[in-house]
Structures are given as structure tokens and as C-alpha cells.
Amino acid sequence: MNYRNLKVIHAYHFISEAIIVYLLLLPVVFHHYMQVDYWIFIFLVLGLALTYTIISKYSTGHLWYFLSVPVVIAVFLMVGYPLGLSITFTGLITWRYIAIRSEMYLQRENMYLILTLVLTVLGLLFLRDLVFLFIFVFQLINILVGFILSNIVSNSRSERRYINRKIWPRFIIFFTFITIFIYLFSDVLQFVSIKIWQAISGILFFFATLLSRLVPDADYENLIDWNKYRIEEMGLGEEGEPGPSIWGYVATYSITYILITAFIILGGIYLIVRQFRTRVKFREENDQLSESYELVPTNSKLVFPFERIRKLFIGKPTNPVRQLVFEFERTAVKYKKGRKPFETVEDWLDRIGLSSNLLAYQKVRYGEMDVNESEMNQLKQELRNMIDYLKE
């Protein structure tokens, strides 16, 4: 079995949630973000993740996290954040780490990516700052690197050498390409965001016109002057400062602002509720291990964010025997007989009513032995019989 390191899992989940908290508070942060760089917040979160991980190694209580709150608030104040935001950020991210640390089974990567993508798009549309794209890329890197590290940290030295040779070069090339692409085509991306917002603004203006007809006595003197919102005003200012915010034009139009805000809030609530209704809850009652690990079978289909990226970096098992069992597990999922992340192969087969012990697979998986052609054919026949059983 392969074990995922819980400390790594907690760290990259914490970083992901801290970034989402920051993006969610952007309507407030916007009034200060020209003085405080986005990357300062990210570096602070990375430092906190490292600090909290060290604390969790030597302490199982929450006292040290609460004692760190005044220090963290002071650091936020030192880098330029106002007192209110410093207290808000510190309270939220400290609470989230304590909550994350109390869980043994976490699979929120897909939810994090969806929320970050939605908030990134909204940031591009309303604040028109391409830094949002780099924040999204950083979030993607954080989740992928954290996921990979949590799986390989307890592997043998030979397996780590294989990963260093195969996975990390692909990883670096892939994200270097993305970064260069965003940099080279930043003007094109900005132009596309302008066109998207113009389409949205046209729709909003259409509904505003309908409202004016339904409520002719309403005061529409402060309605958005769309003629002021020209393309040339949407570019970046001197020295990379963001152009005028669209909120400056829509703030006086309360109905539109309320509708947009309600849509964002309801969408976020829907995604969160959907995630918590579908994810598997697992708690380990008695944790007696000195080093905490989460059990995840290597040959199972890992819940990895973005399936194509998973195939690029991890892919299927290379051994033919393990590939056969891997495909059988995928087939079993279609019949709602899938293997749970904490189950061994033997426990899984017993639960779904199959008596086969897959000797050829166990020789390869656990004994690291080779199998002959006869054993391979026998395994194929066993798997075919089990698939027929699942179809009944």
C-alpha cells in the first residue's frame, strides 16, 4: 500500500483555502490592494503553512495556533494591511487550518479548483488585472505539487528517484509553458476579457431598460453611463497599475449590484453544498501512529484534479498485471461496486461478494515478483468472470 502524508495534505489544503478566502474578500480588499501586493499575501500564507506544519509535528492541541494569532495580525499590519483586514484574514485562516487538521480524509481539490476558477474569472471581469491568472496558476501548482508530494513522501528511495526523473521535468515544462503563454498573450487575454464584459454590460443594460419600463417613476439619473466605459479605459495604467474599476460605474446602481452579488453568493453556496453532500466522510477514531498517514491504494483510481493532467504526470500503472486490475476497478465503479480509498483489495472483493484472491496480482503488487504467461491468462479469466458477475 501507498500512504499519503497527512501533514502535506493539510498544508496544501490550507494554502488552497487561504487563497480562496483572499479572492472571496476582494470586494473589500480592492480598496487597499494597490498598496499591498497579492504576492505578499501568498508568501505570508506559505510561511504560515510551514509554521503550522512544524507546530503540528510537535503538538496535537490547538493552543499554539491561538497563541500565534496576535503575531500573525502584527505581521499583516507590518506589510501594510489595515487592522480590520488583518484581524479578518488571521481569524479565517487560523480557523480553517484547525478545521482541516481535524480531518483524516480530505478530497476537496476539485472544489478548490472550481471556486478559484470562478473567482478568477470574476476578478478578470470586474477588476481587469491579469495577476488573477497567475494566482489561478499558483493555485493549480499548489494542488498538483501537494497531491504528488503527499503520495510520494513515504515511497522508497528508488520510487522517488523515478518520480524525480519522470514527473518533475514534465511538471516544470508544463507550467513554464503556461506562464510564458500568459505573459506573451496578456494583451489578447485582456482584450477577450473586455469583450466578455461588454457582452455582460449589454445584457445588464437590456434588463435595466426593461426595469425602467416596468417602473417608469423610478429615479434612473444615476444609471450607468455606458458611454464612459470605453475600451481604452479598461487597459492597465502606468507601471502596471489597474485601470478604473467597473465597480465605480455600477456602485450607484444598487439593483444590478445586488443581483450580481446574490448570484455569486448562491453559486458559491451551491458548489460548497454539492461538494459536502457527495464527498466521502472518513474519521479515524484512534490515531496511535507517531507519524500520521492517510491510506490510499496506489492501484486505485485516485481522485486527482483534472483527469488529463493526472494522466500526464501519474498515468496508469506500468505493470501489465496491475493495469488489468486497474481497469477492472474502473469497470466496477460503473456498476456502483467501486473500491473505497481505505480498502485493501481483499476487503473490497469480500464486500462486493467475490471470492477470488487474485494471486497473480498479489505476487506483483506485494511480493514484487514476476508472473508467467499461464498466471497472466488465469488472472484475465478471473477478471472476466468477476465482470460477468457484476453485470448480473
Short mmCIF file of C-alpha atoms in Angstrom, two decimals:
data_model
loop_
_atom_site.label_atom_id
_atom_site.label_comp_id
_atom_site.label_asym_id
_atom_site.label_seq_id
_atom_site.Cartn_x
_atom_site.Cartn_y
_atom_site.Cartn_z
CA MET A 1 0.00 0.00 0.00
CA ASN A 2 0.97 3.60 -0.61
CA TYR A 3 0.41 6.09 2.20
CA ARG A 4 -0.39 9.77 1.80
CA ASN A 5 1.28 12.04 4.30
CA LEU A 6 -1.38 13.89 6.27
CA LYS A 7 0.85 16.83 7.10
CA VAL A 8 1.43 17.54 3.40
CA ILE A 9 -2.30 17.09 2.73
CA HIS A 10 -3.20 19.57 5.46
CA ALA A 11 -0.62 22.08 4.25
CA TYR A 12 -1.72 22.28 0.62
CA HIS A 13 -5.42 22.24 1.55
CA PHE A 14 -4.73 25.13 3.92
CA ILE A 15 -2.92 27.12 1.22
CA SER A 16 -5.79 26.47 -1.20
CA GLU A 17 -8.42 27.68 1.24
CA ALA A 18 -6.37 30.74 2.19
CA ILE A 19 -6.21 31.78 -1.48
CA ILE A 20 -9.98 31.28 -1.85
CA VAL A 21 -10.60 33.35 1.29
CA TYR A 22 -8.49 36.13 -0.21
CA LEU A 23 -10.39 36.04 -3.51
CA LEU A 24 -13.75 36.00 -1.73
CA LEU A 25 -12.82 39.15 0.19
CA LEU A 26 -11.68 41.02 -2.92
CA PRO A 27 -14.65 43.46 -2.88
CA VAL A 28 -13.17 44.73 0.41
CA VAL A 29 -9.50 44.16 -0.42
CA PHE A 30 -9.85 46.12 -3.67
CA HIS A 31 -9.73 49.41 -1.78
CA HIS A 32 -6.28 48.51 -0.44
CA TYR A 33 -4.70 46.13 -2.94
CA MET A 34 -2.89 48.88 -4.86
CA GLN A 35 -0.77 49.40 -1.73
CA VAL A 36 -0.44 45.71 -0.77
CA ASP A 37 0.72 43.26 -3.42
CA TYR A 38 -1.11 40.00 -3.97
CA TRP A 39 2.12 38.06 -3.73
CA ILE A 40 2.83 39.37 -0.23
CA PHE A 41 -0.30 37.58 0.95
CA ILE A 42 0.74 34.37 -0.83
CA PHE A 43 4.21 34.44 0.73
CA LEU A 44 2.66 35.03 4.15
CA VAL A 45 0.35 32.04 3.65
CA LEU A 46 3.29 29.84 2.58
CA GLY A 47 5.15 30.87 5.72
CA LEU A 48 2.10 30.15 7.87
CA ALA A 49 1.64 26.73 6.24
CA LEU A 50 5.24 25.84 7.06
CA THR A 51 4.92 27.19 10.62
CA TYR A 52 1.66 25.36 11.30
CA THR A 53 3.08 22.15 9.88
CA ILE A 54 6.04 22.35 12.26
CA ILE A 55 3.68 23.04 15.17
CA SER A 56 1.51 20.04 14.23
CA LYS A 57 4.59 17.80 14.31
CA TYR A 58 5.28 18.56 17.97
CA SER A 59 1.81 19.40 19.33
CA THR A 60 -1.61 17.80 18.96
CA GLY A 61 -3.53 20.60 20.68
CA HIS A 62 -4.81 23.95 19.42
CA LEU A 63 -3.20 26.22 21.99
CA TRP A 64 -0.20 27.18 19.85
CA TYR A 65 -2.42 28.18 16.94
CA PHE A 66 -4.40 30.54 19.15
CA LEU A 67 -1.20 31.94 20.64
CA SER A 68 0.08 32.68 17.12
CA VAL A 69 -2.93 34.87 16.26
CA PRO A 70 -1.53 38.17 17.68
CA VAL A 71 1.80 37.52 15.94
CA VAL A 72 0.11 36.87 12.59
CA ILE A 73 -2.03 40.01 12.96
CA ALA A 74 1.12 42.04 13.67
CA VAL A 75 2.80 40.63 10.53
CA PHE A 76 -0.21 41.60 8.39
CA LEU A 77 -0.09 45.10 9.84
CA MET A 78 3.65 45.37 9.16
CA VAL A 79 3.23 44.59 5.45
CA GLY A 80 0.53 47.24 5.06
CA TYR A 81 -2.85 45.64 5.64
CA PRO A 82 -5.40 47.66 7.66
CA LEU A 83 -6.34 46.42 11.11
CA GLY A 84 -9.78 45.14 10.11
CA LEU A 85 -8.48 43.03 7.23
CA SER A 86 -5.56 41.79 9.32
CA ILE A 87 -7.91 40.50 12.01
CA THR A 88 -10.30 39.04 9.42
CA PHE A 89 -7.62 37.21 7.45
CA THR A 90 -5.90 35.90 10.57
CA GLY A 91 -9.12 34.68 12.14
CA LEU A 92 -10.34 32.94 8.99
CA ILE A 93 -7.11 31.20 8.00
CA THR A 94 -6.34 30.10 11.59
CA TRP A 95 -9.84 28.66 11.89
CA ARG A 96 -9.52 26.89 8.54
CA TYR A 97 -6.20 25.23 9.43
CA ILE A 98 -7.58 23.95 12.74
CA ALA A 99 -10.66 22.63 10.92
CA ILE A 100 -8.58 20.99 8.17
CA ARG A 101 -6.16 19.47 10.67
CA SER A 102 -9.04 17.76 12.49
CA GLU A 103 -9.94 15.74 9.38
CA MET A 104 -8.31 12.50 8.33
CA TYR A 105 -9.80 12.14 4.85
CA LEU A 106 -9.69 15.15 2.52
CA GLN A 107 -10.55 15.22 -1.16
CA ARG A 108 -11.51 18.82 -1.89
CA GLU A 109 -9.12 19.50 -4.76
CA ASN A 110 -11.84 19.69 -7.42
CA MET A 111 -13.94 22.08 -5.34
CA TYR A 112 -10.90 24.31 -4.74
CA LEU A 113 -10.12 24.46 -8.46
CA ILE A 114 -13.73 25.25 -9.41
CA LEU A 115 -14.07 28.02 -6.82
CA THR A 116 -10.70 29.51 -7.75
CA LEU A 117 -11.57 29.45 -11.45
CA VAL A 118 -14.94 31.16 -10.85
CA LEU A 119 -13.39 33.83 -8.63
CA THR A 120 -10.54 34.33 -11.12
CA VAL A 121 -12.97 34.93 -13.96
CA LEU A 122 -14.96 37.39 -11.85
CA GLY A 123 -11.74 39.16 -10.90
CA LEU A 124 -10.70 39.45 -14.55
CA LEU A 125 -14.09 40.84 -15.50
CA PHE A 126 -14.58 43.33 -12.69
CA LEU A 127 -11.03 44.35 -11.72
CA ARG A 128 -9.30 43.56 -15.04
CA ASP A 129 -5.97 42.60 -13.50
CA LEU A 130 -4.08 39.71 -15.13
CA VAL A 131 -2.47 38.91 -11.79
CA PHE A 132 -5.60 36.82 -11.22
CA LEU A 133 -4.41 34.41 -13.90
CA PHE A 134 -1.10 33.95 -12.12
CA ILE A 135 -2.96 33.38 -8.83
CA PHE A 136 -5.03 30.66 -10.52
CA VAL A 137 -1.86 29.08 -11.94
CA PHE A 138 -0.30 29.21 -8.47
CA GLN A 139 -3.38 27.51 -7.03
CA LEU A 140 -3.15 24.79 -9.66
CA ILE A 141 0.56 24.29 -8.95
CA ASN A 142 -0.11 24.17 -5.21
CA ILE A 143 -2.76 21.46 -5.57
CA LEU A 144 -0.81 19.33 -8.03
CA VAL A 145 2.51 19.57 -6.19
CA GLY A 146 0.81 18.95 -2.84
CA PHE A 147 -1.06 15.95 -4.20
CA ILE A 148 2.07 14.42 -5.73
CA LEU A 149 4.21 15.06 -2.64
CA SER A 150 1.59 13.58 -0.32
CA ASN A 151 1.72 10.37 -2.37
CA ILE A 152 5.50 10.02 -2.78
CA VAL A 153 6.81 11.27 0.55
CA SER A 154 6.66 7.78 2.09
CA ASN A 155 7.80 5.90 -1.01
CA SER A 156 11.08 4.05 -1.26
CA ARG A 157 14.20 5.83 -2.47
CA SER A 158 14.09 4.08 -5.86
CA GLU A 159 10.49 5.20 -6.43
CA ARG A 160 11.37 8.76 -5.52
CA ARG A 161 14.27 8.70 -7.96
CA TYR A 162 11.90 7.51 -10.70
CA ILE A 163 9.49 10.36 -9.94
CA ASN A 164 12.30 12.90 -9.90
CA ARG A 165 13.39 11.72 -13.35
CA LYS A 166 9.95 11.37 -14.95
CA ILE A 167 7.32 13.53 -13.30
CA TRP A 168 9.02 16.72 -12.14
CA PRO A 169 10.62 17.59 -15.53
CA ARG A 170 7.19 17.27 -17.19
CA PHE A 171 5.67 19.30 -14.42
CA ILE A 172 8.19 22.14 -14.77
CA ILE A 173 7.90 22.20 -18.58
CA PHE A 174 4.10 22.24 -18.44
CA PHE A 175 3.80 25.20 -16.06
CA THR A 176 6.67 27.08 -17.66
CA PHE A 177 4.72 26.87 -20.91
CA ILE A 178 1.56 28.18 -19.20
CA THR A 179 3.43 31.09 -17.60
CA ILE A 180 5.11 32.07 -20.87
CA PHE A 181 1.78 31.78 -22.70
CA ILE A 182 0.04 34.12 -20.25
CA TYR A 183 2.91 36.60 -20.44
CA LEU A 184 3.14 36.64 -24.24
CA PHE A 185 -0.61 36.76 -24.85
CA SER A 186 -1.54 39.05 -21.97
CA ASP A 187 -2.85 41.72 -24.36
CA VAL A 188 -5.01 39.19 -26.17
CA LEU A 189 -6.38 37.82 -22.90
CA GLN A 190 -7.12 41.33 -21.71
CA PHE A 191 -8.93 42.10 -24.98
CA VAL A 192 -11.02 38.94 -24.59
CA SER A 193 -11.97 39.90 -21.03
CA ILE A 194 -13.00 43.34 -22.32
CA LYS A 195 -15.27 41.78 -24.94
CA ILE A 196 -16.80 39.44 -22.38
CA TRP A 197 -17.55 42.31 -20.03
CA GLN A 198 -19.03 44.34 -22.87
CA ALA A 199 -21.41 41.45 -23.56
CA ILE A 200 -22.34 41.26 -19.88
CA SER A 201 -22.80 45.01 -19.67
CA GLY A 202 -25.07 44.89 -22.71
CA ILE A 203 -27.24 42.26 -21.03
CA LEU A 204 -27.38 44.29 -17.82
CA PHE A 205 -28.32 47.41 -19.75
CA PHE A 206 -31.09 45.47 -21.53
CA PHE A 207 -32.61 44.39 -18.20
CA ALA A 208 -32.19 47.89 -16.84
CA THR A 209 -34.19 49.20 -19.79
CA LEU A 210 -36.94 46.67 -19.05
CA LEU A 211 -36.97 47.79 -15.42
CA SER A 212 -37.31 51.40 -16.46
CA ARG A 213 -40.40 50.49 -18.46
CA LEU A 214 -41.92 48.42 -15.66
CA VAL A 215 -41.19 51.13 -13.06
CA PRO A 216 -41.32 54.39 -15.03
CA ASP A 217 -41.42 56.58 -11.90
CA ALA A 218 -38.09 55.31 -10.57
CA ASP A 219 -35.10 57.64 -10.50
CA TYR A 220 -32.62 56.43 -13.13
CA GLU A 221 -30.46 59.55 -13.23
CA ASN A 222 -27.63 57.61 -11.67
CA LEU A 223 -27.89 54.74 -14.16
CA ILE A 224 -24.57 53.55 -15.55
CA ASP A 225 -23.26 55.82 -18.26
CA TRP A 226 -22.12 53.09 -20.60
CA ASN A 227 -20.63 55.64 -22.96
CA LYS A 228 -18.00 56.40 -20.33
CA TYR A 229 -16.95 52.81 -20.23
CA ARG A 230 -14.72 52.73 -23.29
CA ILE A 231 -12.23 50.07 -24.26
CA GLU A 232 -9.28 52.39 -23.88
CA GLU A 233 -10.25 52.94 -20.24
CA MET A 234 -10.02 49.23 -19.48
CA GLY A 235 -6.31 48.78 -20.02
CA LEU A 236 -3.65 48.77 -17.37
CA GLY A 237 -2.42 52.13 -16.24
CA GLU A 238 1.15 53.28 -15.95
CA GLU A 239 3.62 50.96 -14.28
CA GLY A 240 1.16 48.08 -14.40
CA GLU A 241 -1.47 49.70 -12.14
CA PRO A 242 -5.00 48.51 -12.81
CA GLY A 243 -7.37 50.72 -14.75
CA PRO A 244 -10.57 52.18 -13.30
CA SER A 245 -12.78 49.55 -11.72
CA ILE A 246 -16.17 48.75 -13.16
CA TRP A 247 -17.49 48.97 -9.62
CA GLY A 248 -17.02 52.72 -9.88
CA TYR A 249 -19.72 52.76 -12.54
CA VAL A 250 -22.14 50.23 -11.10
CA ALA A 251 -21.90 51.10 -7.40
CA THR A 252 -24.75 53.62 -7.70
CA TYR A 253 -26.94 51.14 -9.48
CA SER A 254 -27.92 49.10 -6.44
CA ILE A 255 -30.28 46.65 -8.11
CA THR A 256 -27.66 45.37 -10.53
CA TYR A 257 -25.03 45.21 -7.78
CA ILE A 258 -27.35 43.22 -5.51
CA LEU A 259 -28.23 40.78 -8.30
CA ILE A 260 -24.58 40.15 -9.16
CA THR A 261 -23.63 39.72 -5.50
CA ALA A 262 -26.55 37.36 -4.88
CA PHE A 263 -25.61 35.29 -7.92
CA ILE A 264 -22.02 34.92 -6.73
CA ILE A 265 -23.06 34.02 -3.18
CA LEU A 266 -25.68 31.48 -4.30
CA GLY A 267 -23.25 29.93 -6.77
CA GLY A 268 -20.61 29.55 -4.07
CA ILE A 269 -23.11 28.05 -1.63
CA TYR A 270 -24.30 25.60 -4.29
CA LEU A 271 -20.76 24.41 -5.04
CA ILE A 272 -19.90 24.01 -1.36
CA VAL A 273 -23.13 22.13 -0.52
CA ARG A 274 -22.70 19.89 -3.55
CA GLN A 275 -19.14 19.05 -2.54
CA PHE A 276 -20.04 18.23 1.06
CA ARG A 277 -23.03 16.11 0.02
CA THR A 278 -21.02 13.93 -2.35
CA ARG A 279 -17.63 13.56 -0.69
CA VAL A 280 -16.88 10.52 1.47
CA LYS A 281 -16.51 11.20 5.18
CA PHE A 282 -13.88 9.20 6.94
CA ARG A 283 -12.68 9.58 10.52
CA GLU A 284 -10.07 7.53 12.30
CA GLU A 285 -11.13 7.23 15.94
CA ASN A 286 -7.90 6.02 17.47
CA ASP A 287 -4.79 7.55 15.97
CA GLN A 288 -1.81 5.86 17.64
CA LEU A 289 0.75 6.46 14.92
CA SER A 290 3.63 8.80 15.64
CA GLU A 291 3.57 9.94 12.00
CA SER A 292 0.09 10.41 10.54
CA TYR A 293 -0.65 8.95 7.14
CA GLU A 294 -3.78 8.56 5.07
CA LEU A 295 -4.20 5.19 3.40
CA VAL A 296 -4.71 5.37 -0.35
CA PRO A 297 -4.11 2.28 -2.53
CA THR A 298 -1.67 3.04 -5.31
CA ASN A 299 -3.51 0.94 -7.86
CA SER A 300 -6.89 2.55 -7.22
CA LYS A 301 -8.17 5.41 -9.31
CA LEU A 302 -7.04 8.39 -7.29
CA VAL A 303 -9.37 11.38 -7.18
CA PHE A 304 -6.92 13.69 -8.88
CA PRO A 305 -7.87 17.20 -10.04
CA PHE A 306 -8.22 17.43 -13.80
CA GLU A 307 -8.04 13.87 -15.16
CA ARG A 308 -5.89 14.72 -18.19
CA ILE A 309 -3.27 16.36 -16.01
CA ARG A 310 -3.32 13.27 -13.81
CA LYS A 311 -2.60 11.10 -16.83
CA LEU A 312 0.21 13.44 -17.88
CA PHE A 313 2.04 13.25 -14.55
CA ILE A 314 0.98 9.95 -12.98
CA GLY A 315 -0.88 7.86 -15.57
CA LYS A 316 -1.88 4.22 -15.21
CA PRO A 317 0.27 1.53 -13.58
CA THR A 318 3.05 0.39 -15.90
CA ASN A 319 2.96 -3.30 -14.91
CA PRO A 320 0.56 -5.32 -17.15
CA VAL A 321 -0.88 -7.22 -14.19
CA ARG A 322 -1.64 -4.06 -12.27
CA GLN A 323 -3.08 -2.49 -15.41
CA LEU A 324 -5.59 -5.35 -15.66
CA VAL A 325 -6.72 -4.90 -12.06
CA PHE A 326 -6.76 -1.13 -12.52
CA GLU A 327 -9.14 -1.48 -15.48
CA PHE A 328 -11.30 -3.91 -13.51
CA GLU A 329 -11.61 -1.36 -10.70
CA ARG A 330 -12.73 1.26 -13.21
CA THR A 331 -15.30 -1.19 -14.58
CA ALA A 332 -16.57 -1.96 -11.06
CA VAL A 333 -17.21 1.75 -10.47
CA LYS A 334 -19.68 1.77 -13.38
CA TYR A 335 -21.73 -0.88 -11.56
CA LYS A 336 -21.52 1.02 -8.26
CA LYS A 337 -19.18 -1.59 -6.80
CA GLY A 338 -16.09 0.60 -6.70
CA ARG A 339 -13.27 0.19 -4.25
CA LYS A 340 -13.20 2.62 -1.34
CA PRO A 341 -9.95 4.56 -0.76
CA PHE A 342 -9.26 2.89 2.59
CA GLU A 343 -9.97 -0.70 1.47
CA THR A 344 -7.47 -3.38 0.59
CA VAL A 345 -8.13 -5.49 -2.50
CA GLU A 346 -9.11 -8.46 -0.33
CA ASP A 347 -11.55 -6.43 1.79
CA TRP A 348 -13.03 -4.88 -1.33
CA LEU A 349 -13.63 -8.21 -3.07
CA ASP A 350 -15.20 -9.67 0.09
CA ARG A 351 -17.54 -6.69 0.40
CA ILE A 352 -18.89 -7.00 -3.15
CA GLY A 353 -19.28 -10.78 -2.83
CA LEU A 354 -16.31 -12.06 -4.86
CA SER A 355 -14.18 -14.90 -3.54
CA SER A 356 -11.16 -14.52 -5.84
CA ASN A 357 -7.88 -13.56 -4.17
CA LEU A 358 -6.06 -12.51 -7.39
CA LEU A 359 -2.84 -14.38 -6.62
CA ALA A 360 -1.03 -13.08 -9.70
CA TYR A 361 -1.82 -9.50 -8.70
CA GLN A 362 -0.69 -10.04 -5.12
CA LYS A 363 2.62 -11.53 -6.31
CA VAL A 364 3.30 -8.39 -8.36
CA ARG A 365 1.85 -5.79 -6.02
CA TYR A 366 3.11 -7.02 -2.67
CA GLY A 367 5.80 -9.57 -3.45
CA GLU A 368 7.33 -7.59 -6.35
CA MET A 369 7.60 -10.92 -8.23
CA ASP A 370 7.18 -11.70 -11.91
CA VAL A 371 4.32 -13.81 -13.26
CA ASN A 372 4.40 -16.22 -16.19
CA GLU A 373 2.04 -16.34 -19.15
CA SER A 374 -0.12 -19.03 -17.56
CA GLU A 375 -0.68 -16.94 -14.43
CA MET A 376 -1.43 -13.91 -16.57
CA ASN A 377 -4.09 -15.83 -18.54
CA GLN A 378 -5.58 -17.14 -15.34
CA LEU A 379 -5.84 -13.61 -13.97
CA LYS A 380 -7.56 -12.43 -17.16
CA GLN A 381 -10.08 -15.24 -16.87
CA GLU A 382 -10.73 -14.43 -13.21
CA LEU A 383 -11.34 -10.78 -14.05
CA ARG A 384 -13.67 -11.69 -16.93
CA ASN A 385 -15.68 -13.95 -14.59
CA MET A 386 -15.90 -11.17 -12.00
CA ILE A 387 -17.07 -8.66 -14.62
CA ASP A 388 -19.80 -11.11 -15.66
CA TYR A 389 -20.80 -11.37 -12.01
CA LEU A 390 -21.04 -7.57 -11.71
CA LYS A 391 -23.29 -7.42 -14.79
CA GLU A 392 -25.83 -9.82 -13.28
#
